[in-house]
PDB file of C-alpha atoms in Angstrom:
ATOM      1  CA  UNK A   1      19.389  85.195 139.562  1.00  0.00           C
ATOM      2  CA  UNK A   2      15.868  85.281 141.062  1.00  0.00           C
ATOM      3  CA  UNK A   3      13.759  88.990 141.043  1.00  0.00           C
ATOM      4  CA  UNK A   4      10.796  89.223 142.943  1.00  0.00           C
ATOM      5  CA  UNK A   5       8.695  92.282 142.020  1.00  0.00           C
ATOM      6  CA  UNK A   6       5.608  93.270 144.368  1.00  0.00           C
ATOM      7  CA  UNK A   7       2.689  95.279 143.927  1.00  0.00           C
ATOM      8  CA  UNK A   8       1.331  97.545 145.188  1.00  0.00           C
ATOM      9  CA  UNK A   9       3.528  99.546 147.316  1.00  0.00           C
ATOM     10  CA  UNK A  10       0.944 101.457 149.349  1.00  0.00           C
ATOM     11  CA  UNK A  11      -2.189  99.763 149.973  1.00  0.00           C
ATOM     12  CA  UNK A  12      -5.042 101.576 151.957  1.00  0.00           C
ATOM     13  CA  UNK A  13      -8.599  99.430 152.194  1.00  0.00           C
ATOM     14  CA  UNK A  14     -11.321 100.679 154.581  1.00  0.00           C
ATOM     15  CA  UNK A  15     -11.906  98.010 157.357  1.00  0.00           C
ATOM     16  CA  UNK A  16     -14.226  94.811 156.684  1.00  0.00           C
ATOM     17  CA  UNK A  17     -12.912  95.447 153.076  1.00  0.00           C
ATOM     18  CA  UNK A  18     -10.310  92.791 151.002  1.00  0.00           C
ATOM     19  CA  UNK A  19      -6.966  93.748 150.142  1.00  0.00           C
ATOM     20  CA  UNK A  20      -4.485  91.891 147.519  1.00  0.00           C
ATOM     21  CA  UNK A  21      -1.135  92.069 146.968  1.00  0.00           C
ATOM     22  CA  UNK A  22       0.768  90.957 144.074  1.00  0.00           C
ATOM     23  CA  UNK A  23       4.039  89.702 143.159  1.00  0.00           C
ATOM     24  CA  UNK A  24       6.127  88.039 140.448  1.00  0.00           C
ATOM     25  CA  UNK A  25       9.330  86.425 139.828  1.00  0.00           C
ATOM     26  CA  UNK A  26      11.762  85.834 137.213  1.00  0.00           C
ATOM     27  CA  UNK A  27      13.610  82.091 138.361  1.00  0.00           C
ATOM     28  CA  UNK A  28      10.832  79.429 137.441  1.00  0.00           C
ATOM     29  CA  UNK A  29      12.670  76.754 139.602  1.00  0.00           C
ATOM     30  CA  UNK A  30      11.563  78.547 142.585  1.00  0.00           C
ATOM     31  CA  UNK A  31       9.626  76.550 144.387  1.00  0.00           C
ATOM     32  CA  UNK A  32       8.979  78.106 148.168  1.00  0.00           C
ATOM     33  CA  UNK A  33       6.705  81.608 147.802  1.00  0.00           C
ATOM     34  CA  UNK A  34       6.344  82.924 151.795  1.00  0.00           C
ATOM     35  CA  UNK A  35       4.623  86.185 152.844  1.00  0.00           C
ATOM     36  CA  UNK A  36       5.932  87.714 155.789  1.00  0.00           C
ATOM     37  CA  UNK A  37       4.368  90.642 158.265  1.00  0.00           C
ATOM     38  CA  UNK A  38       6.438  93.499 159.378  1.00  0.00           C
ATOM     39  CA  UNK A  39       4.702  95.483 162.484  1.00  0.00           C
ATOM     40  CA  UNK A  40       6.714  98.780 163.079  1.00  0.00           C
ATOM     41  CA  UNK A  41      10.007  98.332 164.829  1.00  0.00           C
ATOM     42  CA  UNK A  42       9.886  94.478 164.674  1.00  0.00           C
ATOM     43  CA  UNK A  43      11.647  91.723 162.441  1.00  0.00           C
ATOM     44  CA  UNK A  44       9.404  90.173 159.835  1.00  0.00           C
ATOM     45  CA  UNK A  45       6.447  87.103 160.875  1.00  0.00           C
ATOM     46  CA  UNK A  46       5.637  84.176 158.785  1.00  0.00           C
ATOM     47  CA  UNK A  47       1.728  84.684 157.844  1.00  0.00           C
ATOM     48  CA  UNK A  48       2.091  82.101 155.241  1.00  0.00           C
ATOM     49  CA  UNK A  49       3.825  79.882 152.751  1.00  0.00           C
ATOM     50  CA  UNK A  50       3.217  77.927 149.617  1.00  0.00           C
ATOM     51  CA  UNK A  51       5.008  75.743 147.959  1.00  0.00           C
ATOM     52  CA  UNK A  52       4.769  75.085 144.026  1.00  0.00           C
ATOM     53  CA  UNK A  53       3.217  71.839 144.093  1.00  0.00           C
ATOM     54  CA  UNK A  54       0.107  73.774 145.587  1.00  0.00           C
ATOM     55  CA  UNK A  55      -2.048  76.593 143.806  1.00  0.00           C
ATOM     56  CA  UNK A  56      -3.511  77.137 146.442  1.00  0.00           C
ATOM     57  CA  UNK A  57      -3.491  77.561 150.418  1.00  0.00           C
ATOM     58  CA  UNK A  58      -5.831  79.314 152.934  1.00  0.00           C
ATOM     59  CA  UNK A  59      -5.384  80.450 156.193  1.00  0.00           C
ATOM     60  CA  UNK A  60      -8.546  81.715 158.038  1.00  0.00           C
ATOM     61  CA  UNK A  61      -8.686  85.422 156.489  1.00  0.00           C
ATOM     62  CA  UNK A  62      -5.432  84.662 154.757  1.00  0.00           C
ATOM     63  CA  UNK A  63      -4.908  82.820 151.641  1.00  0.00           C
ATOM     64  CA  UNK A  64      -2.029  82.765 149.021  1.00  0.00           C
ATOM     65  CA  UNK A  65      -2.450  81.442 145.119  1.00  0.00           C
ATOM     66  CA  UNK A  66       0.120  80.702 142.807  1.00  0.00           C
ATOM     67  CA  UNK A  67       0.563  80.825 139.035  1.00  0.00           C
ATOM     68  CA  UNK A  68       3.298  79.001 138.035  1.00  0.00           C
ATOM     69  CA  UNK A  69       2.848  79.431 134.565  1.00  0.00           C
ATOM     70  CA  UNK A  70       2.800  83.064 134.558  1.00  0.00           C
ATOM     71  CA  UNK A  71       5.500  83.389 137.786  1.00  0.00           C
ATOM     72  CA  UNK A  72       3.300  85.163 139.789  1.00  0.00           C
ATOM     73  CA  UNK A  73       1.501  84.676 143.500  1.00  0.00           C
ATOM     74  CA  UNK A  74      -0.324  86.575 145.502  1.00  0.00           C
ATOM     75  CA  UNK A  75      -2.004  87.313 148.937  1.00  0.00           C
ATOM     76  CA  UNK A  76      -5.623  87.710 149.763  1.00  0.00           C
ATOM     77  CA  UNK A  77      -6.320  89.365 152.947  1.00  0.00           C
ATOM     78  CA  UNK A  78     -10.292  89.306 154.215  1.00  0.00           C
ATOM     79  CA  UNK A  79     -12.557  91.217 156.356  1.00  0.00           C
ATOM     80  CA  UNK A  80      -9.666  93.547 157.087  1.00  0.00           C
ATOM     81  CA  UNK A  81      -8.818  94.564 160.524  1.00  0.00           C
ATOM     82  CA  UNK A  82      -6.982  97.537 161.971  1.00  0.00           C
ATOM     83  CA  UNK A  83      -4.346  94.954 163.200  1.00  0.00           C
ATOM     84  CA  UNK A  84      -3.612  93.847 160.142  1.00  0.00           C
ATOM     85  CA  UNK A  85      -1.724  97.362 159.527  1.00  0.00           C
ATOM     86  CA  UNK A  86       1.565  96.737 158.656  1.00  0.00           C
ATOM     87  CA  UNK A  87       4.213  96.069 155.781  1.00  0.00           C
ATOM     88  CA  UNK A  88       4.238  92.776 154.107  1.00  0.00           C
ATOM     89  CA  UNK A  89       6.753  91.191 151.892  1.00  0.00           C
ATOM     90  CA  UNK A  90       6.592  88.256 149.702  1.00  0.00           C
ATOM     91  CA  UNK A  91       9.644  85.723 148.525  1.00  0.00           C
ATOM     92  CA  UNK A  92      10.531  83.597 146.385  1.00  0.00           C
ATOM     93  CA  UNK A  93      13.430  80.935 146.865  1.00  0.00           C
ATOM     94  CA  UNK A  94      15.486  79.514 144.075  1.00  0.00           C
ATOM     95  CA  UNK A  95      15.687  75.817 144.004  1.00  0.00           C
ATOM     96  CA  UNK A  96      19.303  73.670 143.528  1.00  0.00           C
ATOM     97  CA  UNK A  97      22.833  74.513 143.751  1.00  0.00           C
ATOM     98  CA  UNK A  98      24.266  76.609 146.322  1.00  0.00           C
ATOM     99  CA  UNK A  99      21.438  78.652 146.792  1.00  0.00           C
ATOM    100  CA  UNK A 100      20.278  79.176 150.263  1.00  0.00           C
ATOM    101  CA  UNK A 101      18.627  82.313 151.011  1.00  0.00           C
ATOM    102  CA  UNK A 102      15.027  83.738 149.984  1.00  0.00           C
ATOM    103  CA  UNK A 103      14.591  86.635 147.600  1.00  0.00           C
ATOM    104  CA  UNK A 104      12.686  89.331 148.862  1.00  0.00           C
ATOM    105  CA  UNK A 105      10.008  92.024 147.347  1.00  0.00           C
ATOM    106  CA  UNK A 106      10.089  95.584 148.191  1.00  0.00           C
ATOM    107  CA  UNK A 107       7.170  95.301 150.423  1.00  0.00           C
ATOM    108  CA  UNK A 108       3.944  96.734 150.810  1.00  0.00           C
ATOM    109  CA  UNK A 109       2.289  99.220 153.291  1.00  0.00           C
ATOM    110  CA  UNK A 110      -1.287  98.326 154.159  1.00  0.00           C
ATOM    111  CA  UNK A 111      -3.414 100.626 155.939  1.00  0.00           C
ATOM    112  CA  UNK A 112      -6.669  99.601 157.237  1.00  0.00           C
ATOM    113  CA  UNK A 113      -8.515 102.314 158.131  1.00  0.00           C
ATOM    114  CA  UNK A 114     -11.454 101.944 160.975  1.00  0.00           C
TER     115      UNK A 114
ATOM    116  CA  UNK B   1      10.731  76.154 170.191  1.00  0.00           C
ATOM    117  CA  UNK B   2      12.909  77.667 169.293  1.00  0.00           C
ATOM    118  CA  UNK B   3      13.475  81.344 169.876  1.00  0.00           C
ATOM    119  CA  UNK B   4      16.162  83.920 168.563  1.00  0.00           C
ATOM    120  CA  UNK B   5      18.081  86.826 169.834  1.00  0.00           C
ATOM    121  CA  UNK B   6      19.122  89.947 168.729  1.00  0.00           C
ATOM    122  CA  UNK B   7      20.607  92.905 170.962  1.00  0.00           C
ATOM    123  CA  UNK B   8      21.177  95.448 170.916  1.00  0.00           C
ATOM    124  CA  UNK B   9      17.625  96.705 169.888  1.00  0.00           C
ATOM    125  CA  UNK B  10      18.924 100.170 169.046  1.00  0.00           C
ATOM    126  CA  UNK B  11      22.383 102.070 168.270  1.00  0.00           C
ATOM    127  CA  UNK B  12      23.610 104.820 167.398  1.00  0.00           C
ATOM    128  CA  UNK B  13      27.366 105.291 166.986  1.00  0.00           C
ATOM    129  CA  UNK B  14      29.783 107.704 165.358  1.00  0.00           C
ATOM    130  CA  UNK B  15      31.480 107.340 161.797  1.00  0.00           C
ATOM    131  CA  UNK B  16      34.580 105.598 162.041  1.00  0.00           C
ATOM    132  CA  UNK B  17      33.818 103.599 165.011  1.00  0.00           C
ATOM    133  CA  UNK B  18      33.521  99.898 165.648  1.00  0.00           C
ATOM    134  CA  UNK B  19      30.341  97.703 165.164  1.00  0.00           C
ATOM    135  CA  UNK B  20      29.804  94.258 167.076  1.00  0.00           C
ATOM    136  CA  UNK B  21      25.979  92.974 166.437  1.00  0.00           C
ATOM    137  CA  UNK B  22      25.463  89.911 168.377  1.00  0.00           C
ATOM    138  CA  UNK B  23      22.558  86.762 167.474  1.00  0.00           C
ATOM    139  CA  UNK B  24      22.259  83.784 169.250  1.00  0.00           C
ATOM    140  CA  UNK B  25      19.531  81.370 168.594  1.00  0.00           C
ATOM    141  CA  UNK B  26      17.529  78.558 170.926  1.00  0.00           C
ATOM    142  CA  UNK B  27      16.071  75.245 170.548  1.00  0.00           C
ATOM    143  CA  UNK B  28      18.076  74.267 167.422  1.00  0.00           C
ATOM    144  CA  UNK B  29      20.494  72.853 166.434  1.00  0.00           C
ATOM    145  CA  UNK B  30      23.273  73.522 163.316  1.00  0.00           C
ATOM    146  CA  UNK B  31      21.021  75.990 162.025  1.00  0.00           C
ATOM    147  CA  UNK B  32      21.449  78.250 158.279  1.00  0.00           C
ATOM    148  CA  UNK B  33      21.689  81.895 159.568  1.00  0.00           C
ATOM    149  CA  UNK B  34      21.460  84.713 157.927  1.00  0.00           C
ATOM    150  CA  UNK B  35      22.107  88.460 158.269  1.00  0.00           C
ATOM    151  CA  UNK B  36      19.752  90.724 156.451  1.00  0.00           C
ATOM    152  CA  UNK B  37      19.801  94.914 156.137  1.00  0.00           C
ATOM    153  CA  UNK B  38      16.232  96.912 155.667  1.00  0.00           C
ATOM    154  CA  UNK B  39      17.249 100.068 154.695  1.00  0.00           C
ATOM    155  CA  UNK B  40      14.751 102.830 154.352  1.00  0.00           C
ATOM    156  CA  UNK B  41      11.892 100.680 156.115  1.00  0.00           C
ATOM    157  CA  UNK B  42      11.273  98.371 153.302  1.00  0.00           C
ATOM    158  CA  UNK B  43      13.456  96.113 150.922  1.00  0.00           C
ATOM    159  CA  UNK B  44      15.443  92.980 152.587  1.00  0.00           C
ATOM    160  CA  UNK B  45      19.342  92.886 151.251  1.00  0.00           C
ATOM    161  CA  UNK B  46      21.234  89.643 152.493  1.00  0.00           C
ATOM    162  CA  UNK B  47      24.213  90.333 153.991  1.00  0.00           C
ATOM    163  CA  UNK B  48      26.102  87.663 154.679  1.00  0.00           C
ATOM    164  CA  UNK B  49      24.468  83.639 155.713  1.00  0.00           C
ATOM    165  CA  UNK B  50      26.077  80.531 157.163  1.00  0.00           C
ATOM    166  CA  UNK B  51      25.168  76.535 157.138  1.00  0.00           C
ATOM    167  CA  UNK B  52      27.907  76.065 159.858  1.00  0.00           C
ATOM    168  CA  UNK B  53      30.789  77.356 162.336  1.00  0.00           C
ATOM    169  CA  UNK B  54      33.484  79.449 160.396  1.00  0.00           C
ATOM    170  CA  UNK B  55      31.365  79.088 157.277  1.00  0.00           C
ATOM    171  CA  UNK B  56      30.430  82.369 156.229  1.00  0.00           C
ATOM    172  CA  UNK B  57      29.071  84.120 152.469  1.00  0.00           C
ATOM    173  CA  UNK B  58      29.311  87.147 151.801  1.00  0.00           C
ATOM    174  CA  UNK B  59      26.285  88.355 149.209  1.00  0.00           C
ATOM    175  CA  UNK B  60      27.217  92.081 148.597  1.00  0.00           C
ATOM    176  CA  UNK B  61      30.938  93.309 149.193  1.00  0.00           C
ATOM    177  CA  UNK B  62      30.981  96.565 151.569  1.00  0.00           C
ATOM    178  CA  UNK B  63      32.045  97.278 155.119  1.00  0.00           C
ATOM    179  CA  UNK B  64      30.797  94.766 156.924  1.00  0.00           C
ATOM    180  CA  UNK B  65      31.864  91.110 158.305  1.00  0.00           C
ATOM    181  CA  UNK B  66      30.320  88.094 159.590  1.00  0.00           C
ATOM    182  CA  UNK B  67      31.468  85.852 161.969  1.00  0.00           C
ATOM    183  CA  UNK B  68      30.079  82.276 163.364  1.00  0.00           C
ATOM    184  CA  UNK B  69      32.366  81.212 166.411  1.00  0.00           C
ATOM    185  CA  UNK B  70      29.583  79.251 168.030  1.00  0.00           C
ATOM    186  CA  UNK B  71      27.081  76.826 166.573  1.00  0.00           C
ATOM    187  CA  UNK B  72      24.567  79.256 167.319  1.00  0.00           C
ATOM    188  CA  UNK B  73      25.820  82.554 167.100  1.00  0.00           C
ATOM    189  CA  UNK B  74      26.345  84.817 164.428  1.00  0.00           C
ATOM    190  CA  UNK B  75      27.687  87.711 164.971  1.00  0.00           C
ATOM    191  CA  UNK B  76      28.258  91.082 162.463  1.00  0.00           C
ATOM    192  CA  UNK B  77      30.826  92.986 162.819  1.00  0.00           C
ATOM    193  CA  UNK B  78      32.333  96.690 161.287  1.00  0.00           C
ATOM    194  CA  UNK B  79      35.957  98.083 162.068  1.00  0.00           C
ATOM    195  CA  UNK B  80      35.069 101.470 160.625  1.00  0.00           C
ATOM    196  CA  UNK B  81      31.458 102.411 160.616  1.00  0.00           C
ATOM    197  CA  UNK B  82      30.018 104.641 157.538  1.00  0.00           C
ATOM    198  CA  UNK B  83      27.297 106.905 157.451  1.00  0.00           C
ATOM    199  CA  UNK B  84      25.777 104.539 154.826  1.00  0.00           C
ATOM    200  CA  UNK B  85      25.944 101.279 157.029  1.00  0.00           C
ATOM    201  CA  UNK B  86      22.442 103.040 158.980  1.00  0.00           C
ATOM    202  CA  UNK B  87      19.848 100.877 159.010  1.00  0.00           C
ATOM    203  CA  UNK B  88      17.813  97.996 160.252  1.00  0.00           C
ATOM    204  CA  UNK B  89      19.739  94.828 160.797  1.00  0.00           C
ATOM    205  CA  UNK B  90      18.038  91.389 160.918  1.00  0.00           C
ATOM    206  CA  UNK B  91      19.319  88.042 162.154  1.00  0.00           C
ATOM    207  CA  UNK B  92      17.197  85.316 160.510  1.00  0.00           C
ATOM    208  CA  UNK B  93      17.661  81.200 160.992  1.00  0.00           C
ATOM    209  CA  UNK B  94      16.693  78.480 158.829  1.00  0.00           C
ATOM    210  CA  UNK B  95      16.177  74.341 159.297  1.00  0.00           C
ATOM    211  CA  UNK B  96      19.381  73.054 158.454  1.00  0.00           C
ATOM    212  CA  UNK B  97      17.548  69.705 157.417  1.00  0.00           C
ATOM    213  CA  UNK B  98      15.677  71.590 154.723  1.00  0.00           C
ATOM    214  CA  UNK B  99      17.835  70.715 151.672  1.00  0.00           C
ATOM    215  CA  UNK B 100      15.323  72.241 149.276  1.00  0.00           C
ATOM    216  CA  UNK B 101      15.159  75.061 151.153  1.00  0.00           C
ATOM    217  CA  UNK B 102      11.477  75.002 150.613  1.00  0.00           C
ATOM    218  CA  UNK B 103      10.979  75.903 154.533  1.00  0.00           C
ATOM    219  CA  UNK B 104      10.686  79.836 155.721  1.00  0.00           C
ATOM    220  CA  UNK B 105      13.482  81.896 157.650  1.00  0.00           C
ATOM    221  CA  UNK B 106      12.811  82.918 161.138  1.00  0.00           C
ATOM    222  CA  UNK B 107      13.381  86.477 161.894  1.00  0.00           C
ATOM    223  CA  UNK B 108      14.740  88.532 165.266  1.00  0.00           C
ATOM    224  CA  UNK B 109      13.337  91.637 166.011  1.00  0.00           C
ATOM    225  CA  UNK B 110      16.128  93.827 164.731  1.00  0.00           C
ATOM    226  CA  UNK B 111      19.100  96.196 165.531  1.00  0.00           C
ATOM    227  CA  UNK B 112      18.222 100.050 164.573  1.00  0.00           C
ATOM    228  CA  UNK B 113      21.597 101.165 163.587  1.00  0.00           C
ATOM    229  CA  UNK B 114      22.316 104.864 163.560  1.00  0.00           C
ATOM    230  CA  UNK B 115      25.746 106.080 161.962  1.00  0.00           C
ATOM    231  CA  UNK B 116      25.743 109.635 163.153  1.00  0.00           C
TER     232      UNK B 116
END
């Protein structure tokens, strides 16, 4: 089955600055990769999606790439800004059969500090 | 839009007691729902997901049910709680007219479970 794999787990950038987070996956007929926002005490927001037909999509300070030759995407994050604190995740979902659910990453903490 | 509902926000409840955690979602119709855990405030496990009433999968076996009685309800359940099922529950929906499933899930805000 699919394995998603996100880097890094902690992520502290100094406001104004970029941050990028990383992930990979095993199943390469996975073709949906969303990145989702987790404020403290909240369920997790849609920041943005990509499907694999697309390398690459942007989002005012947000943008996602992916790699489908080396299974990987990741999120670029610009001019930080203390709201943008919070856990993200990235997923993957597995294309055909019965699947119908998105695999997960183990998240990362971002810290933007003023 | 569509909007979805989770309550309680918080619980805490003794080992070996009962668990009813109740979703209902707005604005939509037949939609894939899903029941997620976060345990130690990061990874996403899937529970348990449905495309329709009384159609329920179960991803990891373990003390918990799912239930759909209502097109748009979804509701976990417990008849013994364990000290283990603590966490943060999530209620998610999905377009039931994405058949690629290329479209994102749509998250609640959460039940904090406490076993104490």
């Amino acid at each position: 089955g699919e394995n998603v794999e996100q880097h890094p787990s902690t992520l502290s950038v100094q406001e104004g600055d970029s941050a990028v987070i990383k992930c990979t996956y095993s199943d390469s007929a996975s073709n949906y990769f969303p990145w989702y926002k987790q404020e403290l005490g909240k369920g997790p927001q849609l920041i943005i999606d990509i499907r694999s037909n697309v390398g690459e999509k942007k989002d005012q300070r947000i943008a996602v790439t992916l790699n489908k030759t080396a299974k990987h995407f990741s999120l670029h994050i610009t001019e930080t800004q203390p709201e943008d604190s919070a856990v993200y995740f990235c997923a993957a979902s597995p294309r055909g059969g019965a699947t119908n659910k998105l695999i997960f990453g183990t998240g990362t903490l971002l810290a933007v500090q003023p | 839009s569509q909007t979805i509902h989770q309550w309680p926000a918080t619980l805490v409840q003794p080992v070996g007691s009962p668990l009813s955690l109740e979703c209902t979602v707005e604005g939509t119709s037949n939609p894939n729902l899903y029941w997620y855990r976060q345990a130690a405030g990061r990874g996403l496990q899937l529970l348990f997901y449905s495309v329709g009433i009384g159609q329920i999968s179960s991803e990891v076996p373990q003390n918990l049910s799912a239930s759909r009685p209502q097109d748009r309800q979804f509701i976990l359940s417990s008849k013994k709680l364990l000290l283990s099922d603590s966490g943060f529950y999530l209620c998610a929906w999905r377009d039931y007219r994405d058949r690629s499933y290329n479209s994102p899930l749509h998250f609640g805000n959460g039940t904090r479970l406490t076993v104490t």
